[in-house]
């Protein structure tokens, strides 16, 4: 069976998760080819198996090369292992109404969601990744056909009201109005934000001596807690040895490096050997 049809079948089993981005109506899968609402707004499954549910194309700075580096770094370096284990433990304890629906809001190329779903290993669980960057979602669908992948905007999620048992929001912007609309009663939201030390070696290589070399997550945490009250927090911090290949992927995968001059990170790639993982996991409940 073709990828597109396989994804359409998976989507048909979980059709109650979708919402028409044009009119807000429920959706169903038509002829293993499209998601359609009762007002005939239709969105086709691409041959890679994802569905583009944006009303108009959006250009972002996240391109194919960045997502390729993210994919290689996340899947090959082991850098985020402790993060995946901690999130999977929390997600695995949530009970869904019928199946366990895990929405990754701002999923990028999908490796975090795929790893977490593999770690929780529950037959009744399905992951749905949404990201505004088509290049990321295309890559996610190519590598991870066991989950559902949508190009969509966090501000206007193509996801039904109160059907997501878990929302993951990993190193991505948040839209709490939209998240609260789609979160199921009793569901939880897991937001991952950088700590002050996150990738500090890369930050220092790029911004030495400027105030960009520092990062403070206090505002982001305060916004989260204004929604969900004082959150359960887990702090993961580690110094991780990385080889040259991993450092090269790291240098290409981070928005931190968007404005680097050619060759600027050569010394970082060949000299640095350990890099700091410093992440806060914030858990909120509805
Ligand atoms: C730093 S990346 C993190 C991606 C992924 N969670 C990871 O950790 O690899 C931020 C992601 O947020 C996405 N994003 C930014 N604004 C968005 C929006 N309005 N709707 C959906 N996704 C958005 C970007 O396209 C990008 O993939
Ligand atoms: Zn519609």
mmCIF file of C-alpha atoms and ligand atoms in Angstrom:
data_model
loop_
_atom_site.group_PDB
_atom_site.id
_atom_site.type_symbol
_atom_site.label_atom_id
_atom_site.label_comp_id
_atom_site.label_asym_id
_atom_site.label_seq_id
_atom_site.Cartn_x
_atom_site.Cartn_y
_atom_site.Cartn_z
ATOM 1 C CA UNK A 1 0.000 0.000 0.000
ATOM 2 C CA UNK A 2 1.219 3.523 -0.799
ATOM 3 C CA UNK A 3 2.300 5.866 1.991
ATOM 4 C CA UNK A 4 -0.498 8.249 1.247
ATOM 5 C CA UNK A 5 -3.165 5.545 1.588
ATOM 6 C CA UNK A 6 -1.606 4.205 4.786
ATOM 7 C CA UNK A 7 -1.720 7.664 6.368
ATOM 8 C CA UNK A 8 -5.278 8.166 5.153
ATOM 9 C CA UNK A 9 -6.293 4.888 6.832
ATOM 10 C CA UNK A 10 -4.614 5.935 10.073
ATOM 11 C CA UNK A 11 -6.334 9.338 9.853
ATOM 12 C CA UNK A 12 -9.703 7.653 9.241
ATOM 13 C CA UNK A 13 -9.305 5.692 12.508
ATOM 14 C CA UNK A 14 -8.745 8.964 14.377
ATOM 15 C CA UNK A 15 -10.869 11.311 12.273
ATOM 16 C CA UNK A 16 -12.396 12.952 15.342
ATOM 17 C CA UNK A 17 -9.080 14.748 15.995
ATOM 18 C CA UNK A 18 -9.337 17.005 12.916
ATOM 19 C CA UNK A 19 -11.141 20.317 12.501
ATOM 20 C CA UNK A 20 -11.655 22.160 9.239
ATOM 21 C CA UNK A 21 -9.306 25.169 9.185
ATOM 22 C CA UNK A 22 -11.755 27.082 6.988
ATOM 23 C CA UNK A 23 -15.098 26.674 8.753
ATOM 24 C CA UNK A 24 -14.319 24.786 11.962
ATOM 25 C CA UNK A 25 -16.531 21.763 11.114
ATOM 26 C CA UNK A 26 -15.686 18.097 11.819
ATOM 27 C CA UNK A 27 -13.801 16.241 9.132
ATOM 28 C CA UNK A 28 -13.713 12.768 7.631
ATOM 29 C CA UNK A 29 -11.430 10.924 5.222
ATOM 30 C CA UNK A 30 -12.735 10.649 1.653
ATOM 31 C CA UNK A 31 -11.568 7.852 -0.660
ATOM 32 C CA UNK A 32 -8.232 7.424 1.140
ATOM 33 C CA UNK A 33 -7.154 10.681 -0.458
ATOM 34 C CA UNK A 34 -8.454 13.776 1.379
ATOM 35 C CA UNK A 35 -9.681 15.177 4.644
ATOM 36 C CA UNK A 36 -13.044 16.782 3.959
ATOM 37 C CA UNK A 37 -15.618 18.680 6.036
ATOM 38 C CA UNK A 38 -19.381 18.769 5.515
ATOM 39 C CA UNK A 39 -19.023 22.104 3.723
ATOM 40 C CA UNK A 40 -16.782 20.429 1.125
ATOM 41 C CA UNK A 41 -13.534 22.065 2.201
ATOM 42 C CA UNK A 42 -10.991 19.431 1.165
ATOM 43 C CA UNK A 43 -7.292 18.926 1.980
ATOM 44 C CA UNK A 44 -5.403 16.198 0.129
ATOM 45 C CA UNK A 45 -2.915 13.720 1.546
ATOM 46 C CA UNK A 46 0.438 14.395 -0.141
ATOM 47 C CA UNK A 47 2.313 11.413 -1.543
ATOM 48 C CA UNK A 48 4.588 11.436 1.546
ATOM 49 C CA UNK A 49 1.486 10.992 3.730
ATOM 50 C CA UNK A 50 1.082 14.434 5.355
ATOM 51 C CA UNK A 51 -1.772 16.913 4.874
ATOM 52 C CA UNK A 52 -1.229 20.620 4.303
ATOM 53 C CA UNK A 53 -4.030 22.370 6.182
ATOM 54 C CA UNK A 54 -2.856 25.959 5.849
ATOM 55 C CA UNK A 55 -5.275 28.257 4.081
ATOM 56 C CA UNK A 56 -2.384 30.017 2.408
ATOM 57 C CA UNK A 57 1.302 29.108 2.068
ATOM 58 C CA UNK A 58 3.622 30.534 4.710
ATOM 59 C CA UNK A 59 7.337 31.135 4.193
ATOM 60 C CA UNK A 60 9.463 30.435 7.280
ATOM 61 C CA UNK A 61 13.175 30.570 8.045
ATOM 62 C CA UNK A 62 13.099 26.879 8.916
ATOM 63 C CA UNK A 63 14.333 25.216 5.724
ATOM 64 C CA UNK A 64 15.150 21.711 4.545
ATOM 65 C CA UNK A 65 18.848 21.915 5.512
ATOM 66 C CA UNK A 66 17.979 22.977 9.079
ATOM 67 C CA UNK A 67 15.489 20.114 9.478
ATOM 68 C CA UNK A 68 17.997 17.613 8.039
ATOM 69 C CA UNK A 69 20.516 18.720 10.680
ATOM 70 C CA UNK A 70 17.823 18.548 13.396
ATOM 71 C CA UNK A 71 16.846 15.053 12.277
ATOM 72 C CA UNK A 72 20.439 13.789 12.253
ATOM 73 C CA UNK A 73 21.296 15.452 15.576
ATOM 74 C CA UNK A 74 18.198 14.287 17.450
ATOM 75 C CA UNK A 75 18.293 10.704 16.160
ATOM 76 C CA UNK A 76 22.068 10.079 16.148
ATOM 77 C CA UNK A 77 23.716 12.050 18.967
ATOM 78 C CA UNK A 78 21.789 10.749 21.980
ATOM 79 C CA UNK A 79 21.752 14.360 23.253
ATOM 80 C CA UNK A 80 18.028 14.359 24.101
ATOM 81 C CA UNK A 81 17.715 10.809 25.502
ATOM 82 C CA UNK A 82 17.019 11.980 29.064
ATOM 83 C CA UNK A 83 14.379 14.399 27.772
ATOM 84 C CA UNK A 84 12.591 11.684 25.797
ATOM 85 C CA UNK A 85 12.613 9.292 28.753
ATOM 86 C CA UNK A 86 11.225 11.908 31.159
ATOM 87 C CA UNK A 87 8.444 12.987 28.782
ATOM 88 C CA UNK A 88 7.507 9.402 27.854
ATOM 89 C CA UNK A 89 7.142 8.554 31.544
ATOM 90 C CA UNK A 90 4.721 11.435 32.082
ATOM 91 C CA UNK A 91 2.754 10.805 28.874
ATOM 92 C CA UNK A 92 2.519 7.069 29.573
ATOM 93 C CA UNK A 93 0.603 7.833 32.790
ATOM 94 C CA UNK A 94 -2.154 9.810 31.055
ATOM 95 C CA UNK A 95 -5.319 7.895 30.307
ATOM 96 C CA UNK A 96 -7.225 8.910 27.184
ATOM 97 C CA UNK A 97 -10.991 8.550 26.772
ATOM 98 C CA UNK A 98 -10.774 5.965 23.982
ATOM 99 C CA UNK A 99 -7.294 6.216 22.499
ATOM 100 C CA UNK A 100 -4.456 8.352 23.846
ATOM 101 C CA UNK A 101 -4.033 11.313 21.515
ATOM 102 C CA UNK A 102 -0.731 13.149 21.739
ATOM 103 C CA UNK A 103 -0.488 16.427 19.835
ATOM 104 C CA UNK A 104 2.985 17.837 19.192
ATOM 105 C CA UNK A 105 2.440 21.553 18.581
ATOM 106 C CA UNK A 106 5.446 22.852 16.647
ATOM 107 C CA UNK A 107 6.773 19.349 15.952
ATOM 108 C CA UNK A 108 9.401 20.351 13.383
ATOM 109 C CA UNK A 109 10.737 17.251 11.605
ATOM 110 C CA UNK A 110 9.038 14.970 14.104
ATOM 111 C CA UNK A 111 11.879 13.046 15.745
ATOM 112 C CA UNK A 112 10.960 14.018 19.317
ATOM 113 C CA UNK A 113 7.339 12.913 18.892
ATOM 114 C CA UNK A 114 8.323 9.672 17.124
ATOM 115 C CA UNK A 115 10.858 8.784 19.850
ATOM 116 C CA UNK A 116 8.418 9.561 22.670
ATOM 117 C CA UNK A 117 5.620 7.529 21.040
ATOM 118 C CA UNK A 118 8.044 4.590 20.590
ATOM 119 C CA UNK A 119 9.096 4.897 24.251
ATOM 120 C CA UNK A 120 5.545 4.886 25.627
ATOM 121 C CA UNK A 121 4.784 1.910 23.395
ATOM 122 C CA UNK A 122 1.005 1.890 23.898
ATOM 123 C CA UNK A 123 -1.181 0.299 21.247
ATOM 124 C CA UNK A 124 -3.972 2.773 21.935
ATOM 125 C CA UNK A 125 -1.775 5.846 21.424
ATOM 126 C CA UNK A 126 -1.481 8.013 18.347
ATOM 127 C CA UNK A 127 0.749 11.029 17.773
ATOM 128 C CA UNK A 128 -0.222 14.037 15.666
ATOM 129 C CA UNK A 129 2.490 16.520 14.721
ATOM 130 C CA UNK A 130 1.584 20.024 13.551
ATOM 131 C CA UNK A 131 4.067 22.569 12.241
ATOM 132 C CA UNK A 132 3.839 25.604 10.004
ATOM 133 C CA UNK A 133 7.024 24.630 8.137
ATOM 134 C CA UNK A 134 6.127 22.295 5.275
ATOM 135 C CA UNK A 135 9.741 21.125 4.884
ATOM 136 C CA UNK A 136 9.689 19.818 8.461
ATOM 137 C CA UNK A 137 6.350 18.037 8.171
ATOM 138 C CA UNK A 138 7.315 16.495 4.831
ATOM 139 C CA UNK A 139 10.425 15.029 6.450
ATOM 140 C CA UNK A 140 8.424 13.823 9.462
ATOM 141 C CA UNK A 141 5.944 12.005 7.225
ATOM 142 C CA UNK A 142 8.781 10.418 5.263
ATOM 143 C CA UNK A 143 10.501 9.009 8.354
ATOM 144 C CA UNK A 144 7.592 8.348 10.717
ATOM 145 C CA UNK A 145 4.472 6.971 8.964
ATOM 146 C CA UNK A 146 3.136 5.603 12.284
ATOM 147 C CA UNK A 147 2.079 9.125 13.322
ATOM 148 C CA UNK A 148 -0.110 11.761 11.652
ATOM 149 C CA UNK A 149 1.515 14.918 10.244
ATOM 150 C CA UNK A 150 -0.182 18.206 9.416
ATOM 151 C CA UNK A 151 1.127 21.490 8.078
ATOM 152 C CA UNK A 152 -0.795 24.002 10.151
ATOM 153 C CA UNK A 153 -0.613 27.136 12.253
ATOM 154 C CA UNK A 154 -0.535 26.961 16.058
ATOM 155 C CA UNK A 155 -2.670 30.081 16.136
ATOM 156 C CA UNK A 156 -5.424 28.291 14.241
ATOM 157 C CA UNK A 157 -4.870 24.605 14.914
ATOM 158 C CA UNK A 158 -6.657 22.248 12.483
ATOM 159 C CA UNK A 159 -7.486 20.129 15.549
ATOM 160 C CA UNK A 160 -10.879 19.501 17.140
ATOM 161 C CA UNK A 161 -11.959 20.945 20.492
ATOM 162 C CA UNK A 162 -11.111 18.983 23.646
ATOM 163 C CA UNK A 163 -9.733 15.865 21.917
ATOM 164 C CA UNK A 164 -5.990 16.032 22.671
ATOM 165 C CA UNK A 165 -5.061 14.152 25.849
ATOM 166 C CA UNK A 166 -1.504 15.484 25.789
ATOM 167 C CA UNK A 167 -0.023 18.531 24.108
ATOM 168 C CA UNK A 168 3.730 18.600 23.645
ATOM 169 C CA UNK A 169 5.301 21.979 22.917
ATOM 170 C CA UNK A 170 9.032 21.431 22.635
ATOM 171 C CA UNK A 171 11.321 24.426 22.082
ATOM 172 C CA UNK A 172 8.534 25.993 20.015
ATOM 173 C CA UNK A 173 6.277 29.015 20.401
ATOM 174 C CA UNK A 174 3.051 28.562 22.402
ATOM 175 C CA UNK A 175 -0.523 29.679 21.685
ATOM 176 C CA UNK A 176 -2.369 29.037 24.925
ATOM 177 C CA UNK A 177 -5.780 30.099 23.570
ATOM 178 C CA UNK A 178 -5.519 27.395 20.907
ATOM 179 C CA UNK A 179 -3.953 24.846 23.272
ATOM 180 C CA UNK A 180 -6.744 25.296 25.826
ATOM 181 C CA UNK A 181 -9.366 24.834 23.129
ATOM 182 C CA UNK A 182 -7.975 21.484 21.934
ATOM 183 C CA UNK A 183 -6.902 20.022 25.299
ATOM 184 C CA UNK A 184 -9.229 17.277 26.604
ATOM 185 C CA UNK A 185 -10.576 17.509 30.161
ATOM 186 C CA UNK A 186 -8.034 15.866 32.445
ATOM 187 C CA UNK A 187 -5.378 16.274 29.759
ATOM 188 C CA UNK A 188 -1.921 17.694 30.256
ATOM 189 C CA UNK A 189 0.369 20.070 28.464
ATOM 190 C CA UNK A 190 4.096 19.476 28.498
ATOM 191 C CA UNK A 191 6.193 22.450 27.481
ATOM 192 C CA UNK A 192 9.958 22.249 27.115
ATOM 193 C CA UNK A 193 11.919 25.478 27.470
ATOM 194 C CA UNK A 194 15.665 26.070 27.422
ATOM 195 C CA UNK A 195 17.436 26.693 30.714
ATOM 196 C CA UNK A 196 20.164 29.334 31.010
ATOM 197 C CA UNK A 197 22.884 26.810 30.169
ATOM 198 C CA UNK A 198 21.215 25.232 27.111
ATOM 199 C CA UNK A 199 23.776 25.014 24.269
ATOM 200 C CA UNK A 200 25.838 27.633 26.063
ATOM 201 C CA UNK A 201 28.991 26.550 24.224
ATOM 202 C CA UNK A 202 27.304 27.285 20.864
ATOM 203 C CA UNK A 203 25.871 30.544 22.184
ATOM 204 C CA UNK A 204 29.300 31.648 23.390
ATOM 205 C CA UNK A 205 30.957 30.721 20.080
ATOM 206 C CA UNK A 206 28.450 32.886 18.220
ATOM 207 C CA UNK A 207 27.819 35.778 20.556
ATOM 208 C CA UNK A 208 30.854 36.035 22.836
ATOM 209 C CA UNK A 209 30.714 39.171 24.970
ATOM 210 C CA UNK A 210 27.244 40.312 23.823
ATOM 211 C CA UNK A 211 24.011 40.079 25.813
ATOM 212 C CA UNK A 212 22.748 37.434 23.375
ATOM 213 C CA UNK A 213 25.217 35.047 25.013
ATOM 214 C CA UNK A 214 22.806 34.920 28.008
ATOM 215 C CA UNK A 215 19.335 33.381 28.025
ATOM 216 C CA UNK A 216 16.696 33.649 30.731
ATOM 217 C CA UNK A 217 13.443 31.649 30.585
ATOM 218 C CA UNK A 218 11.643 33.511 33.408
ATOM 219 C CA UNK A 219 9.131 35.287 31.108
ATOM 220 C CA UNK A 220 8.249 32.087 29.253
ATOM 221 C CA UNK A 221 7.753 30.181 32.508
ATOM 222 C CA UNK A 222 5.639 33.018 33.945
ATOM 223 C CA UNK A 223 3.347 32.963 30.879
ATOM 224 C CA UNK A 224 2.897 29.201 31.244
ATOM 225 C CA UNK A 225 2.165 29.450 34.955
ATOM 226 C CA UNK A 226 -0.327 32.262 34.363
ATOM 227 C CA UNK A 227 -2.349 29.654 32.421
ATOM 228 C CA UNK A 228 -1.897 26.528 34.501
ATOM 229 C CA UNK A 229 -0.787 27.677 37.955
ATOM 230 C CA UNK A 230 2.563 26.764 39.485
ATOM 231 C CA UNK A 231 3.657 23.943 37.223
ATOM 232 C CA UNK A 232 5.201 20.615 38.053
ATOM 233 C CA UNK A 233 8.723 21.198 36.801
ATOM 234 C CA UNK A 234 11.520 18.844 35.856
ATOM 235 C CA UNK A 235 14.979 20.183 35.233
ATOM 236 C CA UNK A 236 17.281 18.160 33.019
ATOM 237 C CA UNK A 237 20.868 19.251 32.897
ATOM 238 C CA UNK A 238 23.878 17.372 31.620
ATOM 239 C CA UNK A 239 27.177 17.882 29.899
ATOM 240 C CA UNK A 240 27.135 15.675 26.805
ATOM 241 C CA UNK A 241 30.267 14.670 24.852
ATOM 242 C CA UNK A 242 29.703 15.154 21.115
ATOM 243 C CA UNK A 243 31.830 14.119 18.138
ATOM 244 C CA UNK A 244 32.573 16.315 15.151
ATOM 245 C CA UNK A 245 29.654 15.015 13.071
ATOM 246 C CA UNK A 246 27.210 15.800 15.878
ATOM 247 C CA UNK A 247 28.706 19.268 16.397
ATOM 248 C CA UNK A 248 28.340 19.973 12.695
ATOM 249 C CA UNK A 249 24.629 19.020 12.812
ATOM 250 C CA UNK A 250 24.173 21.064 15.975
ATOM 251 C CA UNK A 251 25.679 24.110 14.272
ATOM 252 C CA UNK A 252 23.188 23.834 11.422
ATOM 253 C CA UNK A 253 20.044 22.967 13.356
ATOM 254 C CA UNK A 254 19.632 25.896 15.692
ATOM 255 C CA UNK A 255 17.967 29.244 14.998
ATOM 256 C CA UNK A 256 20.846 30.561 17.159
ATOM 257 C CA UNK A 257 23.104 30.085 14.143
ATOM 258 C CA UNK A 258 20.885 31.762 11.532
ATOM 259 C CA UNK A 259 23.126 34.775 11.108
ATOM 260 C CA UNK A 260 26.501 33.079 11.239
ATOM 261 C CA UNK A 261 29.162 34.055 8.739
ATOM 262 C CA UNK A 262 30.606 31.238 6.577
ATOM 263 C CA UNK A 263 33.259 29.384 8.563
ATOM 264 C CA UNK A 264 32.400 31.197 11.824
ATOM 265 C CA UNK A 265 31.676 27.930 13.626
ATOM 266 C CA UNK A 266 34.621 25.940 12.237
ATOM 267 C CA UNK A 267 36.569 26.214 15.494
ATOM 268 C CA UNK A 268 33.506 25.284 17.534
ATOM 269 C CA UNK A 269 32.933 22.201 15.410
ATOM 270 C CA UNK A 270 36.491 20.947 15.583
ATOM 271 C CA UNK A 271 37.409 22.023 19.140
ATOM 272 C CA UNK A 272 34.440 21.780 21.501
ATOM 273 C CA UNK A 273 33.855 18.320 22.866
ATOM 274 C CA UNK A 274 31.089 18.584 25.435
ATOM 275 C CA UNK A 275 27.901 20.609 25.115
ATOM 276 C CA UNK A 276 25.383 21.489 27.795
ATOM 277 C CA UNK A 277 21.860 20.128 27.753
ATOM 278 C CA UNK A 278 19.795 22.290 30.098
ATOM 279 C CA UNK A 279 16.044 22.048 29.698
ATOM 280 C CA UNK A 280 13.037 22.706 31.887
ATOM 281 C CA UNK A 281 9.995 20.509 31.405
ATOM 282 C CA UNK A 282 6.844 22.340 32.540
ATOM 283 C CA UNK A 283 3.736 20.246 33.090
ATOM 284 C CA UNK A 284 0.322 21.903 33.252
ATOM 285 C CA UNK A 285 -3.100 20.306 33.635
ATOM 286 C CA UNK A 286 -6.535 21.430 32.566
HETATM 287 C C1 LIG B 1 13.151 25.461 17.340
HETATM 288 S S1 LIG B 1 11.974 24.625 16.319
HETATM 289 C C2 LIG B 1 11.555 23.221 17.323
HETATM 290 C C3 LIG B 1 10.997 22.076 16.523
HETATM 291 C C4 LIG B 1 10.864 20.758 17.290
HETATM 292 N N1 LIG B 1 9.899 20.836 18.363
HETATM 293 C C5 LIG B 1 12.228 20.345 17.814
HETATM 294 O O1 LIG B 1 12.488 20.543 19.015
HETATM 295 O O2 LIG B 1 13.048 19.848 17.023
HETATM 296 C C6 LIG B 1 10.514 25.648 16.391
HETATM 297 C C7 LIG B 1 9.407 25.130 15.488
HETATM 298 O O3 LIG B 1 8.236 25.931 15.695
HETATM 299 C C8 LIG B 1 7.576 26.029 14.446
HETATM 300 N N2 LIG B 1 6.627 27.161 14.468
HETATM 301 C C9 LIG B 1 6.905 28.477 14.662
HETATM 302 N N3 LIG B 1 5.775 29.215 14.580
HETATM 303 C C10 LIG B 1 4.746 28.335 14.334
HETATM 304 C C11 LIG B 1 3.334 28.488 14.141
HETATM 305 N N4 LIG B 1 2.737 29.671 14.187
HETATM 306 N N5 LIG B 1 2.605 27.378 13.896
HETATM 307 C C12 LIG B 1 3.199 26.151 13.839
HETATM 308 N N6 LIG B 1 4.524 25.960 14.020
HETATM 309 C C13 LIG B 1 5.298 27.029 14.265
HETATM 310 C C14 LIG B 1 8.712 26.203 13.460
HETATM 311 O O4 LIG B 1 8.319 25.955 12.135
HETATM 312 C C15 LIG B 1 9.736 25.215 14.000
HETATM 313 O O5 LIG B 1 9.605 23.945 13.418
HETATM 314 ZN ZN1 LIG B 2 -14.935 23.430 6.277
#
